[in-house]
Short mmCIF file of C-alpha atoms in Angstrom, two decimals:
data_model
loop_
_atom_site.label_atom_id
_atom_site.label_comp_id
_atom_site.label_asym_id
_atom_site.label_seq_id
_atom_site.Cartn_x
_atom_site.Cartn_y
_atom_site.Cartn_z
CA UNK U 1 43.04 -183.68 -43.41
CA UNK U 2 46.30 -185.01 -44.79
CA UNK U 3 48.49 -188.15 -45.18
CA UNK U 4 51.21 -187.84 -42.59
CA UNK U 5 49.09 -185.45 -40.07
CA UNK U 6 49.88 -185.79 -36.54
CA UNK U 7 45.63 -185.44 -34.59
CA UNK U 8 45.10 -185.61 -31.29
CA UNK U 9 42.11 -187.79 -30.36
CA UNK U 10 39.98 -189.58 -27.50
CA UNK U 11 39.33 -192.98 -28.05
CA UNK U 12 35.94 -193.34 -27.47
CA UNK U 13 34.72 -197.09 -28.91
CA UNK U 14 36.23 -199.77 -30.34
CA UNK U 15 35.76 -201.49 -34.04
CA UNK U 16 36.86 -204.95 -35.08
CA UNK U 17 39.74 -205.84 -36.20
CA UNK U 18 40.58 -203.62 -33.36
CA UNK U 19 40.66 -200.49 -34.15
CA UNK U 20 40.21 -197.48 -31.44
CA UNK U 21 38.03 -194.99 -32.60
CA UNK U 22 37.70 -191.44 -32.03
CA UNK U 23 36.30 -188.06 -33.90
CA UNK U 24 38.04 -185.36 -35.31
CA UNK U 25 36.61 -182.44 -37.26
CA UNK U 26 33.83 -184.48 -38.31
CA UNK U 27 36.27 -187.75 -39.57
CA UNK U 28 36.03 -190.47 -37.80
CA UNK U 29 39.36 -191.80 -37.31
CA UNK U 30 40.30 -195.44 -36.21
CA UNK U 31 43.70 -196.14 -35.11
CA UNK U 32 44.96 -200.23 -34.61
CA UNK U 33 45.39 -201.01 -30.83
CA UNK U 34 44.15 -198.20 -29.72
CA UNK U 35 42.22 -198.35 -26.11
CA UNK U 36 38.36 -197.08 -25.55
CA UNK U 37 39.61 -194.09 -22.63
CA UNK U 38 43.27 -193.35 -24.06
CA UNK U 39 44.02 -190.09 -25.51
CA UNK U 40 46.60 -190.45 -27.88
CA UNK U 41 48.61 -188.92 -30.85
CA UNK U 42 48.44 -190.51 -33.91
CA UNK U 43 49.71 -190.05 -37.48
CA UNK U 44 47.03 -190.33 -40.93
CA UNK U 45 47.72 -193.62 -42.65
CA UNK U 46 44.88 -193.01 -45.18
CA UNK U 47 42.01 -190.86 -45.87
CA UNK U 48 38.36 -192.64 -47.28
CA UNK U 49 35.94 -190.30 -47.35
CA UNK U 50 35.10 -189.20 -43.97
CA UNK U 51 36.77 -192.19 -42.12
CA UNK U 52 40.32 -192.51 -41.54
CA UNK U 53 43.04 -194.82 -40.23
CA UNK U 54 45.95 -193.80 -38.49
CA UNK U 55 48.57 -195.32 -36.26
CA UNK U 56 49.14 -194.36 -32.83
CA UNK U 57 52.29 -191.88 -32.30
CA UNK U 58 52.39 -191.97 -28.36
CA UNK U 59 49.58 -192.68 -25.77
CA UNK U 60 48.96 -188.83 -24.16
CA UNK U 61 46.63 -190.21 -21.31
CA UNK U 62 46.23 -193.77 -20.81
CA UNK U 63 43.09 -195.50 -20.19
CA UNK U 64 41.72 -196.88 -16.77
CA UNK U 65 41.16 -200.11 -18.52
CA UNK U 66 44.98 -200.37 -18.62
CA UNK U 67 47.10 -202.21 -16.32
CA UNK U 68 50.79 -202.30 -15.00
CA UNK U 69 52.99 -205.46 -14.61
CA UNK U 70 53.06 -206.74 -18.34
CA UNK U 71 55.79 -207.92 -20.77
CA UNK U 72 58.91 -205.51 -21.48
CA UNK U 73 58.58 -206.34 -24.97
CA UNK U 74 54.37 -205.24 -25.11
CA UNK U 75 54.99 -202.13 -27.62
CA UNK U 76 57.21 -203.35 -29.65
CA UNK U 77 56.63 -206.92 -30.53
CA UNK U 78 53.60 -208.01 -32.85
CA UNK U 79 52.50 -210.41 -30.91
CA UNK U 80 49.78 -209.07 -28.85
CA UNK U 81 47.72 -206.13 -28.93
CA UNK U 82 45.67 -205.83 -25.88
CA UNK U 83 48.26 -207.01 -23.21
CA UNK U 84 47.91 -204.23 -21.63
CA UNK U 85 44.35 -204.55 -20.83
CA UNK U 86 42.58 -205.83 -18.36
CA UNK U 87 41.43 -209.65 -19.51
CA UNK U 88 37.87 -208.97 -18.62
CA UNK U 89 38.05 -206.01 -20.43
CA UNK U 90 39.43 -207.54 -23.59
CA UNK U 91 36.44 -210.12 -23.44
CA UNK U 92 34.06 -207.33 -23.34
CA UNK U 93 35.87 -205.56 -26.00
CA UNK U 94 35.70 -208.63 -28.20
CA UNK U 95 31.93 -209.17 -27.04
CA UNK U 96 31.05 -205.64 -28.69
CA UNK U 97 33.10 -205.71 -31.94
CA UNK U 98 30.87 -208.83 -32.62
CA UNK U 99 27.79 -207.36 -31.62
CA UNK U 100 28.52 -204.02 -34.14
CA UNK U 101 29.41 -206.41 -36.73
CA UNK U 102 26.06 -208.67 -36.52
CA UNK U 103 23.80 -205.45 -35.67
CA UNK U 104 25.65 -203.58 -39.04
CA UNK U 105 24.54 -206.22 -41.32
CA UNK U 106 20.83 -206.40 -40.04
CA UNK U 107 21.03 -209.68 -38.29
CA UNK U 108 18.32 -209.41 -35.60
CA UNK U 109 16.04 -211.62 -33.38
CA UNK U 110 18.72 -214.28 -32.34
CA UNK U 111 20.21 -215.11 -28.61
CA UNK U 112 23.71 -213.54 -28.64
CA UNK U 113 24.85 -216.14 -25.65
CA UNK U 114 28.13 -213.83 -25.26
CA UNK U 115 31.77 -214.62 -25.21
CA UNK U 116 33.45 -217.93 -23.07
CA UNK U 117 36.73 -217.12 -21.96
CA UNK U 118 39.96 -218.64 -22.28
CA UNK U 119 40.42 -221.88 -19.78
CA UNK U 120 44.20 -220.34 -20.01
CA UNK U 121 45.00 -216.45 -19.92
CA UNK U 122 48.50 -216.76 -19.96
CA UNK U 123 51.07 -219.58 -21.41
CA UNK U 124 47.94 -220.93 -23.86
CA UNK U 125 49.71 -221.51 -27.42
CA UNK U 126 50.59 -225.22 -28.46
CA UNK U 127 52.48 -223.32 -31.06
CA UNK U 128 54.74 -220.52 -32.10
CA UNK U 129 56.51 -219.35 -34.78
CA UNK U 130 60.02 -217.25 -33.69
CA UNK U 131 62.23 -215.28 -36.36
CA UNK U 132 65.66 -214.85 -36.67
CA UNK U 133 66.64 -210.99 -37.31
CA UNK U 134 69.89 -209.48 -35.65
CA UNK U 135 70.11 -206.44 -33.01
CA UNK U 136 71.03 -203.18 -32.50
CA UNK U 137 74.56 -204.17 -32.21
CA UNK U 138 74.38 -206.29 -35.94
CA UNK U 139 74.54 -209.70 -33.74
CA UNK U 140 71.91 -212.62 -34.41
CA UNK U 141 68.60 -212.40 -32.67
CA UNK U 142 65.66 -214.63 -32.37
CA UNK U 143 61.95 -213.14 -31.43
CA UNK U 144 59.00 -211.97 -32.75
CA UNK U 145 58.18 -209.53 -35.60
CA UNK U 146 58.60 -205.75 -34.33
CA UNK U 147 54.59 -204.02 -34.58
CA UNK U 148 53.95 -202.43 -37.94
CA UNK U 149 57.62 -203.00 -39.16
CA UNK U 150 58.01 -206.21 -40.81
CA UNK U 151 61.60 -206.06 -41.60
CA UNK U 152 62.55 -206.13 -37.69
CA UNK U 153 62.60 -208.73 -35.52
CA UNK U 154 62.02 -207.68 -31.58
CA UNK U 155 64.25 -210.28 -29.63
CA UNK U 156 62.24 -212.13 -26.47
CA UNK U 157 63.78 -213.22 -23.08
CA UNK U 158 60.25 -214.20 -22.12
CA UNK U 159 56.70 -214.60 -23.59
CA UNK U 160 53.58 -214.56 -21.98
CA UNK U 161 51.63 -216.53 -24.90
CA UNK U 162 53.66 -219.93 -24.18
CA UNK U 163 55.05 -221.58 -21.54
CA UNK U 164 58.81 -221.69 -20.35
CA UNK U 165 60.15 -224.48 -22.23
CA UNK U 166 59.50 -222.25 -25.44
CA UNK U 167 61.87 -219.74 -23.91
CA UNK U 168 64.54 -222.55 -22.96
CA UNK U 169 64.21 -224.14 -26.81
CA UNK U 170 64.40 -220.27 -28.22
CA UNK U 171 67.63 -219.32 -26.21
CA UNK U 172 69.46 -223.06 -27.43
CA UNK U 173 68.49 -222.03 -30.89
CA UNK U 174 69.64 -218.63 -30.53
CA UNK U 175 73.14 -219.51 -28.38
CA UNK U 176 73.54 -222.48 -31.36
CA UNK U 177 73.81 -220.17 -34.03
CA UNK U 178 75.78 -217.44 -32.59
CA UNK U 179 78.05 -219.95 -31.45
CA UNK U 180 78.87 -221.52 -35.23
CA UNK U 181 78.74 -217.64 -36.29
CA UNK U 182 75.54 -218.34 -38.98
CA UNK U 183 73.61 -215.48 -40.15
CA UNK U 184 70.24 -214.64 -40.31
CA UNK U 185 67.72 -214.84 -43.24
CA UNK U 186 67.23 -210.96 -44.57
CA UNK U 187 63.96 -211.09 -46.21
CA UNK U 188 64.91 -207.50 -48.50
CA UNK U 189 68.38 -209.10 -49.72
CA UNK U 190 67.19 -212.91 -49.96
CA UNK U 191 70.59 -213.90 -48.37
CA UNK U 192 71.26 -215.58 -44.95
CA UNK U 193 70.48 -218.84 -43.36
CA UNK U 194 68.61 -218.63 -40.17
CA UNK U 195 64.86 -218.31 -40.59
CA UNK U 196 62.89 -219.53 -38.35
CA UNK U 197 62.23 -221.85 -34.92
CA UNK U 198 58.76 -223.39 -34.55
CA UNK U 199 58.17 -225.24 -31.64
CA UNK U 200 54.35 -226.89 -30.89
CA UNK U 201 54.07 -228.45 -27.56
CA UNK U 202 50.70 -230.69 -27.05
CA UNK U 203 49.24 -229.03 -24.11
CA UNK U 204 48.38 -232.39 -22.24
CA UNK U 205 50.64 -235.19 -23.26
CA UNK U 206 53.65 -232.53 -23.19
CA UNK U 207 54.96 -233.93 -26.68
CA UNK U 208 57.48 -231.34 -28.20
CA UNK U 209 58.01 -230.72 -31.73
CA UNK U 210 61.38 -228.70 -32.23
CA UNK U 211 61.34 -227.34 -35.96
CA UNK U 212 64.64 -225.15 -37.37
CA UNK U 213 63.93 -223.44 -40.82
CA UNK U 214 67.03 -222.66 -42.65
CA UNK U 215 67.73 -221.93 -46.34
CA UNK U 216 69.81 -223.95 -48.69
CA UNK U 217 72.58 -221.10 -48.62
CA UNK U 218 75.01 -222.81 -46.60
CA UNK U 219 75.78 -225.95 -44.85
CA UNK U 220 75.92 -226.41 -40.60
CA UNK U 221 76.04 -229.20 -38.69
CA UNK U 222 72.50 -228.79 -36.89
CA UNK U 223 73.53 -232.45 -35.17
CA UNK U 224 75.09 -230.05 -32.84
CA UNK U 225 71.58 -228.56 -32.87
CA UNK U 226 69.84 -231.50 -31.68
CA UNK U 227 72.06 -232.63 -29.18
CA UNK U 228 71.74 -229.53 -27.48
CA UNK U 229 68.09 -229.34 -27.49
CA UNK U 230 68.36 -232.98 -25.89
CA UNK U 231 70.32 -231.46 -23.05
CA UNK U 232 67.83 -229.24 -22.09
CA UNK U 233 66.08 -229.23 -18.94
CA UNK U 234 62.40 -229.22 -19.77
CA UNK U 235 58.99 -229.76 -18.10
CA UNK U 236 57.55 -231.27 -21.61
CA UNK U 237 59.46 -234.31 -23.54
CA UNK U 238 61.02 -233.04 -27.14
CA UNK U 239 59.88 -236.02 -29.04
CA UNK U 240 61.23 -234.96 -31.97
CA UNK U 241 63.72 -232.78 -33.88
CA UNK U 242 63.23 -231.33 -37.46
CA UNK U 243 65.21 -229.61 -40.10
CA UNK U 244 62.99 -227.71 -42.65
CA UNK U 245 64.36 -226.48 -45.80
CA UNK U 246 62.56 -223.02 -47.20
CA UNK U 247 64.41 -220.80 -50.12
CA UNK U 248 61.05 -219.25 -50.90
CA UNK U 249 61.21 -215.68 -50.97
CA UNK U 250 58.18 -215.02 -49.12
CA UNK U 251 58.42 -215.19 -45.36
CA UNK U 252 56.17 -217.61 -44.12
CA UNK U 253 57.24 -220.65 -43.12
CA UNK U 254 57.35 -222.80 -46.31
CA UNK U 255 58.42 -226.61 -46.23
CA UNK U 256 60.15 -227.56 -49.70
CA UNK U 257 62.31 -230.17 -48.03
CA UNK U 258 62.08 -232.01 -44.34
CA UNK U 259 64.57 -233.72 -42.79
CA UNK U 260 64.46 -235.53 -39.01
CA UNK U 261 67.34 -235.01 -36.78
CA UNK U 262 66.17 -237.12 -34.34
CA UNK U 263 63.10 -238.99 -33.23
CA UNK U 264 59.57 -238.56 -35.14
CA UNK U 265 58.06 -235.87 -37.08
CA UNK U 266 54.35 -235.40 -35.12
CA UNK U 267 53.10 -234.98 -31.48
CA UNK U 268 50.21 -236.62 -30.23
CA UNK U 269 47.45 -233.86 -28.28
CA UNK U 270 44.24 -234.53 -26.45
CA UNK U 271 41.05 -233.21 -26.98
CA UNK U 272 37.79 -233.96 -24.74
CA UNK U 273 39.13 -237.64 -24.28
CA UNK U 274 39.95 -237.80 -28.52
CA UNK U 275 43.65 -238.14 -29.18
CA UNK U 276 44.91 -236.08 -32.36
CA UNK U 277 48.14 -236.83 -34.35
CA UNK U 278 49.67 -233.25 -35.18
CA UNK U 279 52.27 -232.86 -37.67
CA UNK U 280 54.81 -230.05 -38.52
CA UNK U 281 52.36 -228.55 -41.00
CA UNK U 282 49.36 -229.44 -40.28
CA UNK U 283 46.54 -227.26 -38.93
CA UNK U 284 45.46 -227.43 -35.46
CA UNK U 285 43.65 -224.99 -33.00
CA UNK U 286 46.32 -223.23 -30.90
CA UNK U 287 45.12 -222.89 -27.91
CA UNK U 288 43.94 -226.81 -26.44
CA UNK U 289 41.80 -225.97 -23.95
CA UNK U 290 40.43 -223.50 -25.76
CA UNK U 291 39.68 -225.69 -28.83
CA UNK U 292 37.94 -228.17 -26.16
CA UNK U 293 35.50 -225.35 -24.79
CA UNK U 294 35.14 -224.48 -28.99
CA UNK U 295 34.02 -227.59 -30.12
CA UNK U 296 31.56 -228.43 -26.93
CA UNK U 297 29.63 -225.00 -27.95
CA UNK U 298 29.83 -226.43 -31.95
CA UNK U 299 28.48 -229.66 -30.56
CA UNK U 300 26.12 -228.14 -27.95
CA UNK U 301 24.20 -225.91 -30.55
CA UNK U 302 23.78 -228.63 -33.10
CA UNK U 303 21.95 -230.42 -30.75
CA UNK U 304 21.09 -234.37 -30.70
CA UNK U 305 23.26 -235.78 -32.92
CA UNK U 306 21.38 -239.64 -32.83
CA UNK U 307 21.09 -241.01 -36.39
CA UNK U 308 22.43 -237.51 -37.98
CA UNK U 309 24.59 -237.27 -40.47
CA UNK U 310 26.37 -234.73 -40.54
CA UNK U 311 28.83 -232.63 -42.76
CA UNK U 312 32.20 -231.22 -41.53
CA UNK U 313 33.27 -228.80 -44.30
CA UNK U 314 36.72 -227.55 -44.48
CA UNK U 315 37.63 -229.65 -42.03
CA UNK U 316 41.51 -229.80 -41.89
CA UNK U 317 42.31 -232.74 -40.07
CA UNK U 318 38.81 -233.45 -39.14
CA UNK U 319 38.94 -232.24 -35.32
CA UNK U 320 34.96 -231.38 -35.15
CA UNK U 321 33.87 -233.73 -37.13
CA UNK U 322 36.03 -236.42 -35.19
CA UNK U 323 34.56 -235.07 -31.70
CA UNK U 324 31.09 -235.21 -32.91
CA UNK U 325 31.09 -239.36 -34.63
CA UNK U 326 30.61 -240.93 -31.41
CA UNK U 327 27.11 -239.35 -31.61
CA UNK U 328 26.50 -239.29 -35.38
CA UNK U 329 25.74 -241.93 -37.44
CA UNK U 330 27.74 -240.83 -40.18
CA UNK U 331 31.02 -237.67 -40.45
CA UNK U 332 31.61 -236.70 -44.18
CA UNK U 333 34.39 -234.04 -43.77
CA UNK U 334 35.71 -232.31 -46.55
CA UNK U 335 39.47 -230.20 -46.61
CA UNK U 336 41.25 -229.36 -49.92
CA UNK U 337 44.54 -229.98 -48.12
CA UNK U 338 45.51 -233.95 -48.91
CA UNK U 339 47.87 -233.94 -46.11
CA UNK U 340 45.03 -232.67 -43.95
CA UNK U 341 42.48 -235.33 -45.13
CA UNK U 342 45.64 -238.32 -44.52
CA UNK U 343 45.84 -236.99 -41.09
CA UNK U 344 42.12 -236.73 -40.73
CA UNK U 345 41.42 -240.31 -41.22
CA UNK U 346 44.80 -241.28 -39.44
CA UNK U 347 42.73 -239.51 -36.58
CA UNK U 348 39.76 -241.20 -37.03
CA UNK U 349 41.59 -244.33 -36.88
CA UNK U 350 43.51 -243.17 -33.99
CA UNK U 351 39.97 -242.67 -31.88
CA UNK U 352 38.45 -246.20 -33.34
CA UNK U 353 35.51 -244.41 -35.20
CA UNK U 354 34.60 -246.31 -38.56
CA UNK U 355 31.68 -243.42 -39.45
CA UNK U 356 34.04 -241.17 -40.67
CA UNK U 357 34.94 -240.57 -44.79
CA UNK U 358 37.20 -237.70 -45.84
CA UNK U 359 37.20 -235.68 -48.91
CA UNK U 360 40.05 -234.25 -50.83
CA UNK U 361 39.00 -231.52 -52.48
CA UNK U 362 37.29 -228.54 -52.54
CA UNK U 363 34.46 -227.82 -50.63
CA UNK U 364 31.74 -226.57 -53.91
CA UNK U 365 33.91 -228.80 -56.31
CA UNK U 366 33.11 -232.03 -53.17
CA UNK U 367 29.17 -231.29 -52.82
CA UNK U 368 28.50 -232.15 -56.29
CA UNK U 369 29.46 -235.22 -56.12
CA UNK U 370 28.28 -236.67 -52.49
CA UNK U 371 25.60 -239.37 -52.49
CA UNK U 372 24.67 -238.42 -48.40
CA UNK U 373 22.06 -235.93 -47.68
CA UNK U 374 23.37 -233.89 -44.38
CA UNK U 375 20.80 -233.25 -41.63
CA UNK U 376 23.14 -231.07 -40.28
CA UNK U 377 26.57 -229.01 -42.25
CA UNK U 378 29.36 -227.57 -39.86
CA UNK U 379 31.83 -225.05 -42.04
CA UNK U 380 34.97 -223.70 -40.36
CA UNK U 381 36.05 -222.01 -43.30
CA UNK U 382 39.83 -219.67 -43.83
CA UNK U 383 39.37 -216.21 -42.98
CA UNK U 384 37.29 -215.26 -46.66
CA UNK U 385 34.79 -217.21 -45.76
CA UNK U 386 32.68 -219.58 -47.91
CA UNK U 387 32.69 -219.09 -51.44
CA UNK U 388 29.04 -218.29 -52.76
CA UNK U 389 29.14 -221.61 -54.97
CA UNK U 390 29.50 -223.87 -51.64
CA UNK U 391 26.65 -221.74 -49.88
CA UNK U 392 24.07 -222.74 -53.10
CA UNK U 393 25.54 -226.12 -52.66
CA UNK U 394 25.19 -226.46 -49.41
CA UNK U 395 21.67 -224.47 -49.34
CA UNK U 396 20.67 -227.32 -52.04
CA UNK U 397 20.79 -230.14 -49.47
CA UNK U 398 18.44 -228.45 -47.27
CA UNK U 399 19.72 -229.31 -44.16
CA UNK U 400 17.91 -229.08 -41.00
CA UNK U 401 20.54 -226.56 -39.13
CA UNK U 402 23.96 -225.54 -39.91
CA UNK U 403 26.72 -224.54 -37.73
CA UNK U 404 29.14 -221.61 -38.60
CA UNK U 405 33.01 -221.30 -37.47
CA UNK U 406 34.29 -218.47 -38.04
CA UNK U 407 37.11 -217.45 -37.19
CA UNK U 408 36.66 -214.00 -38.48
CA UNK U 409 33.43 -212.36 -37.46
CA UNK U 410 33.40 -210.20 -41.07
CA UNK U 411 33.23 -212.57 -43.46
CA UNK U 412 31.04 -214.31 -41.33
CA UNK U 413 28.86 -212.09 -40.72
CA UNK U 414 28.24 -211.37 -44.56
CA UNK U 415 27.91 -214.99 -45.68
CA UNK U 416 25.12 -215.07 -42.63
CA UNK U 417 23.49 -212.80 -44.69
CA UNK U 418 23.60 -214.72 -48.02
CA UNK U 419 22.05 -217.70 -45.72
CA UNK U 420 19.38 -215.39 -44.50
CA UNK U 421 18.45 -214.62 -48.32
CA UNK U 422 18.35 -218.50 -49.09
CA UNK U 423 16.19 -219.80 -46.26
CA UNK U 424 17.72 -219.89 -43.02
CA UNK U 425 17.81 -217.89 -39.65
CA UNK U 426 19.90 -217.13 -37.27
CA UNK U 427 18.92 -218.82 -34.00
CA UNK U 428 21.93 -218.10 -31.89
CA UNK U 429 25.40 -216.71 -31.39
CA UNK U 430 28.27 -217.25 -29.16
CA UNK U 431 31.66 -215.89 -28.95
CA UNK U 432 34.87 -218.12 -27.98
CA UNK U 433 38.09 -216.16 -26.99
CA UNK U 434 40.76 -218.63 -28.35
CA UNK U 435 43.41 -215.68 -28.51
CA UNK U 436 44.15 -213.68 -25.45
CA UNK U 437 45.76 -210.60 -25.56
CA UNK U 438 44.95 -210.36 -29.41
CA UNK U 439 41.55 -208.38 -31.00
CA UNK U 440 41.19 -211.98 -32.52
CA UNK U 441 37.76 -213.85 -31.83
CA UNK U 442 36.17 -217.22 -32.56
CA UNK U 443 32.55 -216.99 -33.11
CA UNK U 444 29.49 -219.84 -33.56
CA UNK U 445 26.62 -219.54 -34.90
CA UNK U 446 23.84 -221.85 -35.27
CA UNK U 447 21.12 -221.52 -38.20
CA UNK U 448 18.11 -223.17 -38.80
CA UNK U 449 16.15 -223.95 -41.72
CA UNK U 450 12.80 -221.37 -42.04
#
């Protein structure tokens, strides 16, 4: 077995982050995106002992979990993997990467209540990020990153993760700046202009954010911008127009200076009867009716709430703490983010709840210092997880039950471990599909103290 080797394999099971997996001369070799009934041909990325990964060269027999009718640009574009599957199937396939995951680390003796699927299949993002890249023919484009090659930019007439008024706000952006003849950012050369077009759209007020990311490399009139955005014909109401700044090499979308073209710089979004201020950069759940069915399976498994305090670590804006006051006596979220923690009490504000206090800082650096004993601790921590210092910290107050977030099922499965090892068990599990047509999964988990 070699680097570059073309093998020909059956995909017989699927792994998280999802990977297809088939055997081959005794490797077993997973291959991203791959389908559980495909045969396909696929190249050798990388060789670890008897495992390795390898990206798919052309599907030879396609599986009967596939289906026709799906988005010219599924192939190409980045943006979803498992379009092409069946959505039951996808749930199931995201029910079983969990289940590996939990059964490979030893975690036993719990009720694995499943997977709840998406209130929306289609058209469920509140938000989306679009890059500028040019075509074939060297003329500006505006899409989403090609699959597995970063540099290219796969241009979209249509998307089935939003809803139409993206596509209407994507093709003014994209007519704009062919019109006044600017070019794009080029990420290898550092030189260009255009970067990027975020739009979020709050699901049910309709609120529009429009948000153009340029560079500082040259100087348009993007008045011209706004006032054709204006114009447009939309089922939503743009209620605001923004000019971000970004001459960061990196390519994420970076805010170093913000400017409003026209109206505000936030939407307002709804959330099981809670209203939410969301601004350019702050973090919020993309999919709003999927965050709703999230948080009622957070605040179904920690239970009666009456007199509890309760703990709401890394709690960005303060979303699950702010569903779950009316019930507590007493929210104490903590986010490291201070623009997160303004907009968290701005929120709490918003909603009329005075049981709600915010911290600043880090979550193991924040636990030292709190006065409150939690009777219950709800962490929704970044993909790494929780950092062993916060799990001692947080192990140290003894709570009755904790609730776990996670919105990647490896760390959390290994930090479910370390919780194990200090005291607690695993009671139950359940799986949220916030991200359709990705291998991406939201899982729950309550734990009790032993």
């Amino acid at each position: 077995m070699k680097k570059g080797q073309e093998l020909v394999l059956d995909v017989v099971d699927v792994e998280y982050p999802g990977y297809g997996v088939g055997y081959v001369e005794g490797f077993k070799v997973k291959v991203k995106g791959a389908v559980k009934g495909q045969r396909v041909r696929a190249a050798v990325n990388r060789i670890k002992g008897k495992t390795v990964e390898a990206r798919a060269v052309s599907v030879i027999q396609r599986s009967p979990y596939e289906r026709e009718g799906i988005c010219p640009a599924f192939g190409s574009c980045g943006g979803c993997m498992y379009l092409n599957v069946s959505y039951q199937e996808q749930l199931k396939i995201k029910e079983d990467m969990v289940k590996k995951l939990l059964d490979g680390a030893g975690i036993k003796q719990f009720d694995f209540l499943g997977i709840k699927e998406s209130p929306r299949e289609n058209g469920y993002r509140n938000k989306m990020e679009f890059t500028f890249g040019r075509d074939a023919e060297g003329q500006l484009t505006l899409g989403m990153h090609k699959r597995a090659r970063f540099y290219e930019v796969v241009p979209l007439n249509e998307c089935m993760l939003v809803d139409q008024d993206y596509v209407e706000i994507l093709k003014c952006a994209l007519e704009y700046g062919r019109d006044n003849h600017l070019p794009y950012y080029d990420s290898r050369t550092h030189s260009g202009y255009m970067r990027h077009l975020v739009v979020r759209k709050a699901l049910k007020t309709g609120e529009i954010l429009v948000n153009l990311v340029t560079t500082t490399q040259l100087s348009a009139d993007l008045s011209e911008f706004a006032d054709r955005v204006k114009k447009l014909r939309l089922n939503g109401n743009v209620v605001g127009i923004l000019h971000t700044y970004n001459d960061k090499l990196s390519d994420a979308v970076i805010c170093e200076k913000l400017e409003v073209l026209c109206g505000r710089d936030y939407i307002v979004e709804e959330l099981l009867g809670l209203k939410f201020k969301i601004s350019p950069f702050s973090f919020f759940q993309t999919n709003t009716y999927g965050a709703e069915a999230l948080y009622s399976i957070v605040k179904d498994l920690a239970g009666d709430l009456s007199g509890k305090v309760v703990f709401d670590l890394y709690c960005g804006t303060g979303t699950i703490g702010i569903v779950m006051a009316p019930w507590a006596r007493k929210v104490i979220g903590v986010e490291i983010v201070n623009e997160a923690v303004e907009a968290a009490y701005e929120n709490a504000r918003l909603n009329g709840l005075d049981n709600c206090v915010f911290y600043a800082a880090d979550v193991a650096e924040a636990l030292t210092r709190i006065q409150d004993s939690p009777d219950i601790v709800v962490v929704d921590p970044p993909r790494s997880g929780v950092s062993p210092k916060a799990i001692d910290d947080i192990c140290g107050f003894s709570p009755e039950k904790i609730v776990y977030v996670s919105c990647n099922p490896e760390s959390m499965v290994r930090d479910l471990r370390i919780l194990e090892e200090k005291g607690y068990k695993v009671k139950k599990v359940k799986c949220m599909d916030m991200f359709p047509h990705t291998p991406h999964v939201e899982c729950v988990t309550l734990m009790s103290r032993v």
